[in-house]
Coordinates of C-alpha atoms in Angstrom, one line a residue:
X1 CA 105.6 110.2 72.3
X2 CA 104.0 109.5 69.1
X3 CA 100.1 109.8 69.0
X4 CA 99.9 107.8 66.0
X5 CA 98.5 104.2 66.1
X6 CA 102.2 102.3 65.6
X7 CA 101.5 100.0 62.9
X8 CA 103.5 96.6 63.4
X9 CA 104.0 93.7 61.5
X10 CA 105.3 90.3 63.1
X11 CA 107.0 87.7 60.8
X12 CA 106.5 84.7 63.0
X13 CA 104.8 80.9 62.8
X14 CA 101.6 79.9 64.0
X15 CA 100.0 78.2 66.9
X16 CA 96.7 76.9 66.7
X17 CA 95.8 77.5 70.8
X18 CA 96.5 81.2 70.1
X19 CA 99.4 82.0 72.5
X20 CA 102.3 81.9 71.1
X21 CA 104.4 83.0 67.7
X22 CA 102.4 85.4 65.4
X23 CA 99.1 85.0 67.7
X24 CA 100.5 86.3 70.5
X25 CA 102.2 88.8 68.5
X26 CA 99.3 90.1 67.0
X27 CA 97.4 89.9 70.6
X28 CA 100.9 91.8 72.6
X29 CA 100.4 94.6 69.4
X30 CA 96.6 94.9 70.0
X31 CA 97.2 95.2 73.7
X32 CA 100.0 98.0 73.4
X33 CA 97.8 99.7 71.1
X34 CA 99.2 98.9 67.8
X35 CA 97.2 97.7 64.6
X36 CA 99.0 94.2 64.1
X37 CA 99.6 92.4 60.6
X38 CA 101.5 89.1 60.0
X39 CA 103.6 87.3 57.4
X40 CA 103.5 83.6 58.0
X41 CA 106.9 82.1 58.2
X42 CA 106.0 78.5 59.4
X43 CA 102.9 76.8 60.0
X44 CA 103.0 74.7 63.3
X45 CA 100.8 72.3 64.5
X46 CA 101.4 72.6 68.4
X47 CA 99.5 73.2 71.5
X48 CA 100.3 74.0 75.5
X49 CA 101.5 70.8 75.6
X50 CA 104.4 70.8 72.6
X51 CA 104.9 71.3 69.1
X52 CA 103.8 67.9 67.0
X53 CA 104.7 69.2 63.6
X54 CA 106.0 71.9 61.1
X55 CA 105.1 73.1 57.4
X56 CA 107.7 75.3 55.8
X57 CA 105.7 77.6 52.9
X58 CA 107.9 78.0 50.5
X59 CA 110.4 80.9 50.7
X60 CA 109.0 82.9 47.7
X61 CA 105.8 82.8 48.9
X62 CA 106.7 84.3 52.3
X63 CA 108.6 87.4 50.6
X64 CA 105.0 87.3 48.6
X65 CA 103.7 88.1 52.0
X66 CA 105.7 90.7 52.7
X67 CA 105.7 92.3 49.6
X68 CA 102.3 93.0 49.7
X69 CA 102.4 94.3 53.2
X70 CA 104.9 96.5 51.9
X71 CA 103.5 97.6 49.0
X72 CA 100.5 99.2 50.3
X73 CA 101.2 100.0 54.3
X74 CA 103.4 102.1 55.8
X75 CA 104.8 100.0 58.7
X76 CA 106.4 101.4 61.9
X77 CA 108.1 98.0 63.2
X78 CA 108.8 94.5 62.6
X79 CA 108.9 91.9 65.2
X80 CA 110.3 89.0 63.4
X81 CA 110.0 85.3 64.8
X82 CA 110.7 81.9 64.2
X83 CA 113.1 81.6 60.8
X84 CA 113.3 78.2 60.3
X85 CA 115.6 77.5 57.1
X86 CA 118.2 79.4 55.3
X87 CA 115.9 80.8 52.6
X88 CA 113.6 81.8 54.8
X89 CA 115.9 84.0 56.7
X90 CA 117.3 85.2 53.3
X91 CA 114.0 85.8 52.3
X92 CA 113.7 88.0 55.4
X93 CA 116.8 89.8 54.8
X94 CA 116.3 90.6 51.8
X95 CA 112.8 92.5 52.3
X96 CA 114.5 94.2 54.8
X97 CA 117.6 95.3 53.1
X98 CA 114.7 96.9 50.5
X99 CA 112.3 97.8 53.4
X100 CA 113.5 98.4 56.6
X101 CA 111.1 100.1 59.3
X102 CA 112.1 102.3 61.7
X103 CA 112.0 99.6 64.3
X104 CA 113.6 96.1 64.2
X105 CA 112.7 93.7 66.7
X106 CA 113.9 89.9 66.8
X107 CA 113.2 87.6 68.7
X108 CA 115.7 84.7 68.0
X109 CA 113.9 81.1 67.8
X110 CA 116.3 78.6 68.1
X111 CA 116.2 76.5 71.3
X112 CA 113.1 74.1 72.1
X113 CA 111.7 74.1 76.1
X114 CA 113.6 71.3 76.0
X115 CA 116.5 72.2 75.1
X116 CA 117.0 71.0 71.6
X117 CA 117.8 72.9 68.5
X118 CA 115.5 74.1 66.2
X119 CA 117.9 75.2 63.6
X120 CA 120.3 73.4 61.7
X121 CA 123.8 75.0 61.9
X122 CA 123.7 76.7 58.6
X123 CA 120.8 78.7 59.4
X124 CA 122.1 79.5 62.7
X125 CA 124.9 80.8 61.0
X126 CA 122.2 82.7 58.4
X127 CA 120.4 84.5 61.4
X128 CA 123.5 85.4 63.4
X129 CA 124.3 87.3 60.3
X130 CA 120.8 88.9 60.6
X131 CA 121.3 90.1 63.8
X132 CA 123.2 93.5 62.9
X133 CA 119.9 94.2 61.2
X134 CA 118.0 94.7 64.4
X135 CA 117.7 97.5 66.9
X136 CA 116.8 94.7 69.3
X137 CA 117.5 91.2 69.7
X138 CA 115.5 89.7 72.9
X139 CA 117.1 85.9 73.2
X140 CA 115.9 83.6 76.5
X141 CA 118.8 82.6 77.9
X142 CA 119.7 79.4 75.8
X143 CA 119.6 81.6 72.3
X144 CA 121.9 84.1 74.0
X145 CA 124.1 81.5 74.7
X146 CA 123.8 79.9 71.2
X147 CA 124.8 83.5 69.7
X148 CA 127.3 83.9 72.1
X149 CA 128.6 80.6 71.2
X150 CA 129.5 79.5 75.2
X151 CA 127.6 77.5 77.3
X152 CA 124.2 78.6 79.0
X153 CA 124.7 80.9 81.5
X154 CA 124.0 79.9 85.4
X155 CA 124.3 83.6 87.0
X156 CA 122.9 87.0 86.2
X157 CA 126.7 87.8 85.7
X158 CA 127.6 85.8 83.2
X159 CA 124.1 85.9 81.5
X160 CA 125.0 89.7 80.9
X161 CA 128.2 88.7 79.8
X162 CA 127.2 87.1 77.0
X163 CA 124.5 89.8 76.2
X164 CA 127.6 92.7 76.0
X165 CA 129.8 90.1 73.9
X166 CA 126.5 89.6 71.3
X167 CA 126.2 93.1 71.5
X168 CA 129.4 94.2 70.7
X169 CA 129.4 91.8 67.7
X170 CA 126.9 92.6 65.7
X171 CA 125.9 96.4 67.0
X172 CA 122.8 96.2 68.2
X173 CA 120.7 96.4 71.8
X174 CA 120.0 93.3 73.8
X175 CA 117.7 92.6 76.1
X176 CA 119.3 90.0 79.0
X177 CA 116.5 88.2 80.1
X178 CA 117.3 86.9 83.5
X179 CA 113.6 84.3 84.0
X180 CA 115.2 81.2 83.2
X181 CA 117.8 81.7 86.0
X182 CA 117.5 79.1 89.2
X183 CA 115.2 81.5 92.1
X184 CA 112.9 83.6 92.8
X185 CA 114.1 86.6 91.0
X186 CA 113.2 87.8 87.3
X187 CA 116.2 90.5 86.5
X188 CA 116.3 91.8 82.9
X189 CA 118.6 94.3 81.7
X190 CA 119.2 96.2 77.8
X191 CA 123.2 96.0 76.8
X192 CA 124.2 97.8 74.5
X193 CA 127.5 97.6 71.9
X194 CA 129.6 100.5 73.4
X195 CA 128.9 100.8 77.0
X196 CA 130.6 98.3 79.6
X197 CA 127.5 98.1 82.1
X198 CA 123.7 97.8 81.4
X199 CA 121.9 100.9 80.0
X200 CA 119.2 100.1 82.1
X201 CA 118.4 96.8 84.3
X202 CA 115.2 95.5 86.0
X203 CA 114.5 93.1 89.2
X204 CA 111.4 91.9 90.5
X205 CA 109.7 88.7 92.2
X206 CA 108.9 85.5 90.0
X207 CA 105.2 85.5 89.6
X208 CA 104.4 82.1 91.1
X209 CA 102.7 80.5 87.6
X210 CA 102.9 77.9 85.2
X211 CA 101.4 79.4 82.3
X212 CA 104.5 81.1 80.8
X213 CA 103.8 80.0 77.1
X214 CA 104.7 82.6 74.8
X215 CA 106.4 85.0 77.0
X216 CA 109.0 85.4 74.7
X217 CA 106.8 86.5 71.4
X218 CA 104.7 88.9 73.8
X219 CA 107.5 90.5 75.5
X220 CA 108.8 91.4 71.8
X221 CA 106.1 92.0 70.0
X222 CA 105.2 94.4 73.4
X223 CA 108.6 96.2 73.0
X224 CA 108.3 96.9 68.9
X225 CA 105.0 98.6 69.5
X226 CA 105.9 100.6 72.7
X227 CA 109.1 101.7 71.0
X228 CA 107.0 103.3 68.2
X229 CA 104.7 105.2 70.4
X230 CA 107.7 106.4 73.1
X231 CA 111.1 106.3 71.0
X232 CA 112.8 105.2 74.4
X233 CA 113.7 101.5 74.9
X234 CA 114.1 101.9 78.2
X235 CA 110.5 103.3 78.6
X236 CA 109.6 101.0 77.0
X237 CA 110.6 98.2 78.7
X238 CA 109.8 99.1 82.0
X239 CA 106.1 99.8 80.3
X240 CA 106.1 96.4 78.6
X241 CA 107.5 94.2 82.1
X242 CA 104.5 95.8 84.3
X243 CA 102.1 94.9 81.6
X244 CA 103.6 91.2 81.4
X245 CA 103.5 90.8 84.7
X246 CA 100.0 91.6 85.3
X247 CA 99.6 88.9 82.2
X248 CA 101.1 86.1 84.1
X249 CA 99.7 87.0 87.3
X250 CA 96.1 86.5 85.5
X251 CA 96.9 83.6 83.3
X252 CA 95.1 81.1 85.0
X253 CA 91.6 83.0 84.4
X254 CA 92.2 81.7 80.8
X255 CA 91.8 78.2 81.6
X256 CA 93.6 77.0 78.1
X257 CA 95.2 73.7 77.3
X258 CA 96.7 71.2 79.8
X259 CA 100.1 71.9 79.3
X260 CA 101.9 75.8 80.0
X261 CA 99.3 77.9 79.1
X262 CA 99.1 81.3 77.5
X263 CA 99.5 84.8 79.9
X264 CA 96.2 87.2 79.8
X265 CA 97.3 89.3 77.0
X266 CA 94.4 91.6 77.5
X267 CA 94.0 91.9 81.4
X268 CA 94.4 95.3 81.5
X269 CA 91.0 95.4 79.0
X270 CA 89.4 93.3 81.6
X271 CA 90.1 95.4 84.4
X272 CA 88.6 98.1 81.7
X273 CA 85.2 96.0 81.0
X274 CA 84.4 95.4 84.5
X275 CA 84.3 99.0 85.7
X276 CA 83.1 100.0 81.7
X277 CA 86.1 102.5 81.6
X278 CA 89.2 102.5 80.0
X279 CA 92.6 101.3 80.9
X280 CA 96.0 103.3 79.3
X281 CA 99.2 102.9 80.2
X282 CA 99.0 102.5 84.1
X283 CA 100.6 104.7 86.3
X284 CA 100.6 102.0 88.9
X285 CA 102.6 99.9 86.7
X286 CA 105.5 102.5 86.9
X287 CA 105.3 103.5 90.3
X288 CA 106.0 99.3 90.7
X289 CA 108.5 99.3 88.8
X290 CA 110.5 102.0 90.3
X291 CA 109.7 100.5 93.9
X292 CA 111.5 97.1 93.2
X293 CA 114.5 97.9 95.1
X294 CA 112.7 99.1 98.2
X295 CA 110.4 96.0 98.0
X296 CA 113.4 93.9 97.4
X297 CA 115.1 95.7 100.4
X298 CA 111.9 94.4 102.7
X299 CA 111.8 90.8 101.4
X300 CA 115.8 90.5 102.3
X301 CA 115.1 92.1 105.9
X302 CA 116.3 89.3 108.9
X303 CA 112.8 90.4 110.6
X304 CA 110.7 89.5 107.6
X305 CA 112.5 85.8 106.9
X306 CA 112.5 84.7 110.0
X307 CA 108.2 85.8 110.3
X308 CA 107.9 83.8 107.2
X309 CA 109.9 80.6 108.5
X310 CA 108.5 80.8 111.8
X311 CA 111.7 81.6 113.6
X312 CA 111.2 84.8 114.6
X313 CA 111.5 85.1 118.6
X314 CA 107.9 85.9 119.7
X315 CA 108.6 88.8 122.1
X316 CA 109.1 90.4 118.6
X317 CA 106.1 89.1 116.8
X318 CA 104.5 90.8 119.5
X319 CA 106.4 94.1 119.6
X320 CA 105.9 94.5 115.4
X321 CA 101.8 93.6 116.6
X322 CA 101.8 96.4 119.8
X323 CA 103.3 98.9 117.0
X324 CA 101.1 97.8 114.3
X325 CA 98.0 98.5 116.1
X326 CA 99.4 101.9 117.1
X327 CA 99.7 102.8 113.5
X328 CA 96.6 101.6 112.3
X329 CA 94.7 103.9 114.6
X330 CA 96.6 106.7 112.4
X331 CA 96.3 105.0 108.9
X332 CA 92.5 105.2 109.7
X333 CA 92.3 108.5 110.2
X334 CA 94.1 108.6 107.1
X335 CA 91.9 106.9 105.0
X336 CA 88.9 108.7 106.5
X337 CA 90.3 112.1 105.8
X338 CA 90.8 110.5 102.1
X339 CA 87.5 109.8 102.1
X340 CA 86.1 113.0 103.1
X341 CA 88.1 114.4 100.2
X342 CA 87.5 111.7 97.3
X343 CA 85.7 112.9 94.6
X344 CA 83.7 110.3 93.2
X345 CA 80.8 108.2 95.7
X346 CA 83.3 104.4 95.2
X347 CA 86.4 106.0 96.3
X348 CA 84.8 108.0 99.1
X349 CA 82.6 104.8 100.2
X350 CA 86.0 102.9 99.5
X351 CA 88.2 104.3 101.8
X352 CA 85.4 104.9 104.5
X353 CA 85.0 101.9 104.4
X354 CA 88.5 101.0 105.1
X355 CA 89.0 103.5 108.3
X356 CA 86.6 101.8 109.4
X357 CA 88.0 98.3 109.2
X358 CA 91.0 99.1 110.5
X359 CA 89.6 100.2 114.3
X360 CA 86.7 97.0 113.8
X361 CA 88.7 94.2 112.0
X362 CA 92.4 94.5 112.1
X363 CA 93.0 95.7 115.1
X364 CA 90.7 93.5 116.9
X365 CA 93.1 90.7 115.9
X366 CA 95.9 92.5 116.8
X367 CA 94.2 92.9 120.2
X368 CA 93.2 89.5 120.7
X369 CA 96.9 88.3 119.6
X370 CA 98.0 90.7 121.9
X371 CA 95.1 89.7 125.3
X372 CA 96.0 86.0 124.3
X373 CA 99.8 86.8 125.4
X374 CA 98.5 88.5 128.7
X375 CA 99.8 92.2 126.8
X376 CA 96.2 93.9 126.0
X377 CA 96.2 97.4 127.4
X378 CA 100.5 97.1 128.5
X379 CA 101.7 98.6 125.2
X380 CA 104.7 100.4 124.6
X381 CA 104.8 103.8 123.2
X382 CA 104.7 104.7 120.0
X383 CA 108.4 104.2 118.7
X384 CA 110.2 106.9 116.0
X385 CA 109.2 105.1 112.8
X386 CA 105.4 104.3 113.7
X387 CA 105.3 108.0 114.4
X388 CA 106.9 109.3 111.5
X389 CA 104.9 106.9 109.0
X390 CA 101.5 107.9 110.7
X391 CA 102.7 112.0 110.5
X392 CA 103.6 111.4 107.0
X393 CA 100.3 109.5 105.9
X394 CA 98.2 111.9 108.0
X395 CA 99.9 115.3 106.4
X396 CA 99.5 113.9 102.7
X397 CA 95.9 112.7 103.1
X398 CA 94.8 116.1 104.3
X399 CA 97.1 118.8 102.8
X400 CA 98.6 117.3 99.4
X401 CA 96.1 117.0 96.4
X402 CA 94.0 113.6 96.7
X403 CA 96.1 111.7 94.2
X404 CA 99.3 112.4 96.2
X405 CA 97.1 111.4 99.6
X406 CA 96.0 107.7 97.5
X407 CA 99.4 107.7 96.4
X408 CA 100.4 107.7 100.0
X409 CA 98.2 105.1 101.4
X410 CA 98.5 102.8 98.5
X411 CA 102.0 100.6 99.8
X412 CA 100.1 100.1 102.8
X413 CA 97.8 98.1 100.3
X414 CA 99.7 96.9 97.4
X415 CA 103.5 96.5 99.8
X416 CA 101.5 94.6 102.2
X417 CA 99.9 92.4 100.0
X418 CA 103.1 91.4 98.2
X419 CA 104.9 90.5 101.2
X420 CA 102.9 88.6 102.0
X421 CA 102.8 87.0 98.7
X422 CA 106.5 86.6 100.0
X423 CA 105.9 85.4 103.5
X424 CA 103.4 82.3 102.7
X425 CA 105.7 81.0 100.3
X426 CA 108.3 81.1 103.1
X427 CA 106.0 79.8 105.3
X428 CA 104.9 76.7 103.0
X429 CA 108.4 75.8 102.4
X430 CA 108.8 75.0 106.2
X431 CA 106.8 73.1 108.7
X432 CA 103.6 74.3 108.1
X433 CA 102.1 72.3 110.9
X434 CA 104.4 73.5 113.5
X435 CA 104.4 77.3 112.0
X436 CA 103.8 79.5 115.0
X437 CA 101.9 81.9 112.8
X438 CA 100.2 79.8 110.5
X439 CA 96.8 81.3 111.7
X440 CA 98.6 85.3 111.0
X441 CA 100.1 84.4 108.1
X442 CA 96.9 82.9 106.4
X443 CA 95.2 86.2 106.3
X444 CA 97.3 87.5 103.8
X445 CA 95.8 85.0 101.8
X446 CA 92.1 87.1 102.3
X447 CA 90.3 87.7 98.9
X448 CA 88.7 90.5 100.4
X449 CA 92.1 92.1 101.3
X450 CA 93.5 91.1 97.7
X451 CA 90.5 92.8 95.9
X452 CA 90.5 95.9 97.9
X453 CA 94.6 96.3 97.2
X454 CA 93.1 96.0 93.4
X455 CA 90.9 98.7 94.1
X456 CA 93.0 101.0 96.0
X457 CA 95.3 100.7 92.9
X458 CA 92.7 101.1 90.3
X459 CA 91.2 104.2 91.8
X460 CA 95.0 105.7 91.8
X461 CA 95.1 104.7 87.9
X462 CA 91.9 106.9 87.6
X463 CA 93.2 109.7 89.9
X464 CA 96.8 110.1 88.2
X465 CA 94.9 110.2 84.3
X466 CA 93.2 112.8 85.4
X467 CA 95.9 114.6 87.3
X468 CA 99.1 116.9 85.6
X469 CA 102.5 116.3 85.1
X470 CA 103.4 117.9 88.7
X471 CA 101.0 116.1 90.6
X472 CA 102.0 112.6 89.2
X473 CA 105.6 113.4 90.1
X474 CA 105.0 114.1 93.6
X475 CA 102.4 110.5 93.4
X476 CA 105.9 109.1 92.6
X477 CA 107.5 111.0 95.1
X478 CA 105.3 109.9 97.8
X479 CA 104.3 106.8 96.7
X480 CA 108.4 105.7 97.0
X481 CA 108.8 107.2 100.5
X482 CA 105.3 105.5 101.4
X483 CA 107.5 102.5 99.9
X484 CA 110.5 103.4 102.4
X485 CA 108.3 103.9 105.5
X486 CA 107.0 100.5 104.9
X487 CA 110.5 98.8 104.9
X488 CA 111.7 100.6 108.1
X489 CA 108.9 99.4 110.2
X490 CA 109.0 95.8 108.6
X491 CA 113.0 96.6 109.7
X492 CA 112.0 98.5 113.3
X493 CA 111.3 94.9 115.2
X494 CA 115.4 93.8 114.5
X495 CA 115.5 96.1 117.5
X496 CA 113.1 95.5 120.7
X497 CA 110.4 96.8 122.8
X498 CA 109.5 97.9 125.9
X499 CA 106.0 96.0 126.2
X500 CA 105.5 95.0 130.1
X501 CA 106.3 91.0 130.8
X502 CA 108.2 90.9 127.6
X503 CA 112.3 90.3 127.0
X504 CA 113.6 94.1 126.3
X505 CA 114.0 94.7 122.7
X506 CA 113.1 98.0 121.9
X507 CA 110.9 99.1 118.4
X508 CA 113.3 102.0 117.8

């Protein structure tokens, strides 16, 4: 990993309402900790709404631009942008062919939203010719098709189809981005010109938002400047998709334009100037990453579709319940021993605070769920997997370090929250009305529970910058099994419990 500030330039239009082409760029640098310059391809008058017109500079004045750049900076990457004409993409070819960085980036500009071309069919011809010039080429799916010269793709198979084919072509990396695809998945994956499968692929939930404009210059801009600092495009992605995600997520604290609006290209600095710290690379960000198939695993469980679409049976609404309280009583132990052992006064009010909710808040409403179906007091015993999570959370709050122990108890946060995320939107997409557990579901929806899963994870952030290299392996470790417990019990009801008055199913 390179210590050095990476020094990028992006060769991109404008936009006026800051969040897309060359000011995004500039902003996606800034925020992976790059020094950003810019050469001005095309100036565009356009807003969140749609582009209303374009000015061409001449083409001698933008290799001006880049000449000068040139001539006095050392530059460690180039995202390049919108190339609108054939001597602008010569222009940009050329500089190239006399300057090339160490990293290439391009995005490939050539499909409106709408649909409609942006490029005549010389220049598209100019800029596939460009392509063998880049390290990466990061098309949305309707450029990728385009290049691939086929129609636009309507699976995640034949989407990375087309990437290898592109790939092989011109020799360079591609990055298949899977989050124009119909549903509620956001897979991306790097292809490469040699090997037959992906060199490395993503999957995660579609952040429920309508502010997605300039995704595409971010993500790219994002990559050229991680790829400086870590020399690993895989790192780097999986770096620059946690960071994106938390933009999108936060986009509508912007408040900009109408239309699609801009993501929060500088959440992470928020997060920062609220608590007056400082906010790296989070850890957080990777152990999400590396949980996606676990998470994924839980969303797909018959136990967890049928809770959201109010089918599930409610003998075993009520068995998951009788378990859950069970486990809470050992989660708050949990976070009390945490407690006593956090070393700064918010964490060790935090999770005090938390043990203590769990006996006074949640588990009264599991009790009252519980007295309201005639069960209070009848419960089963604690079954295998309600034993072995509260063991396992219990023996790494009080004998592993205390960022292994927050690593531990974090899913039961972050995990939770995200289902459900994943469970109201099943739930809104049925009869809301007749939902049998409307009034259950709805607390997901608690800002208190959302801010304290924020807290929870930015108190891990602080722990694991402060811990070494074998400590945040075994957060990782724990943090995925924490990850796996969580599944299993979501996956325990499927079988049935022993609960007095209740049809046999037992919570193996």
């Amino acid at each position: 990993m390179s210590a050095r500030v990476p020094r990028v330039l992006a060769i991109a239009g404008t936009d006026p309402t800051g969040g897309a082409g060359q000011h995004a760029d500039l902003k996606s640098i800034a925020a992976m900790g790059g020094y950003g310059m810019s050469a001005v391809t095309a100036l565009v008058a356009q807003n969140t709404e749609g582009v209303r017109s374009v000015h061409v500079p001449p083409a001698d004045f933008l290799t001006a631009q880049l000449d000068a750049v040139s001539d006095d900076v050392e530059i460690d990457a180039v995202k390049i942008g919108m190339l609108g004409s054939v001597p602008v993409i010569e222009a940009v070819a050329g500089w190239l062919g006399r300057h090339r960085p160490p990293v290439v980036v391009l995005d490939p500009v050539m499909v409106a939203t709408s649909g409609g071309r942006l490029l005549e069919p010389d220049a598209e011809d100019a800029l596939r010719a460009v392509l063998g010039l880049a390290d990466l080429v990061t098309p949305n799916l309707q450029e990728l098709a385009v290049l691939a010269g086929d129609a636009l793709a309507s699976s995640w198979e034949e989407a990375l189809a087309q990437g290898h084919r592109v790939a092989r072509e011109h020799g360079t990396l591609v990055l298949v981005k899977g989050g124009h695809l119909a549903g509620d998945r956001t897979p991306d994956a790097l292809v490469g010109p040699e090997s037959p499968e992906p060199l490395v692929a993503f999957d995660g939930a579609r952040v429920p938002t309508d502010n997605s404009h300039g995704t595409g210059c971010s993500l790219s801009s994002a990559l050229a400047t991680l790829q400086v600092r870590h020399g690993d495009w895989a790192r780097s992605l999986r770096i620059a998709r946690g960071w994106l995600r938390g933009a999108l997520e936060r986009s509508a604290e912007l408040e900009v334009g109408h239309g699609s609006g801009p993501v929060h290209h500088f959440h992470h600095v928020q997060e920062a100037l609220e608590t007056w710290g400082t906010v790296p690379e989070r850890f957080s960000d990777e152990l999400w990453e590396v949980s996606a198939p676990v998470r994924r695993e839980i969303e797909e469980l018959e136990f967890v579709r049928r809770l959201g679409d109010g089918g599930l049976e409610p003998e075993r609404f009520l068995a998951y319940l009788d378990q859950d309280l069970q486990y809470l009583d050992g989660y708050s132990r949990a976070l009390a021993a945490l407690a006593a052992r956090a070393p700064a006064e918010e964490a060790r009010s935090f999770f005090a605070a938390g043990a203590v909710s769990c006996t006074e808040t949640e588990a009264q409403l599991h009790r009252a769920r519980l007295r309201h179906a005639g069960l209070e007091g009848a419960g089963a015993p604690a079954g295998e997997v309600t034993r072995r999570y509260t063991t396992f959370l219990l023996a790494a709050t009080a004998a592993e370090p205390y960022p292994v122990g927050l690593a531990a108890v974090l899913p039961c946060y972050w995990v939770y929250a995200d289902v459900g995320r994943h469970l109201q939107e099943l739930a809104r997409r049925s009869d809301a009305a007749a939902h049998p557990y409307a009034d259950w579901l709805a607390t997901y929806a608690d800002e208190g529970f959302q801010e304290a899963t924020r807290t929870a994870r930015r108190l891990l952030d602080q722990a694991a910058r402060d811990a070494g290299p074998a400590v945040r392996e075994r957060m990782r470790e724990v943090f995925l099994e924490a990850c796996a417990l969580e599944r299993d019990f979501f996956a325990a009801p499927a079988a049935a419990s022993r609960l007095p008055g209740v049809v046999a199913i037992e919570y193996s």
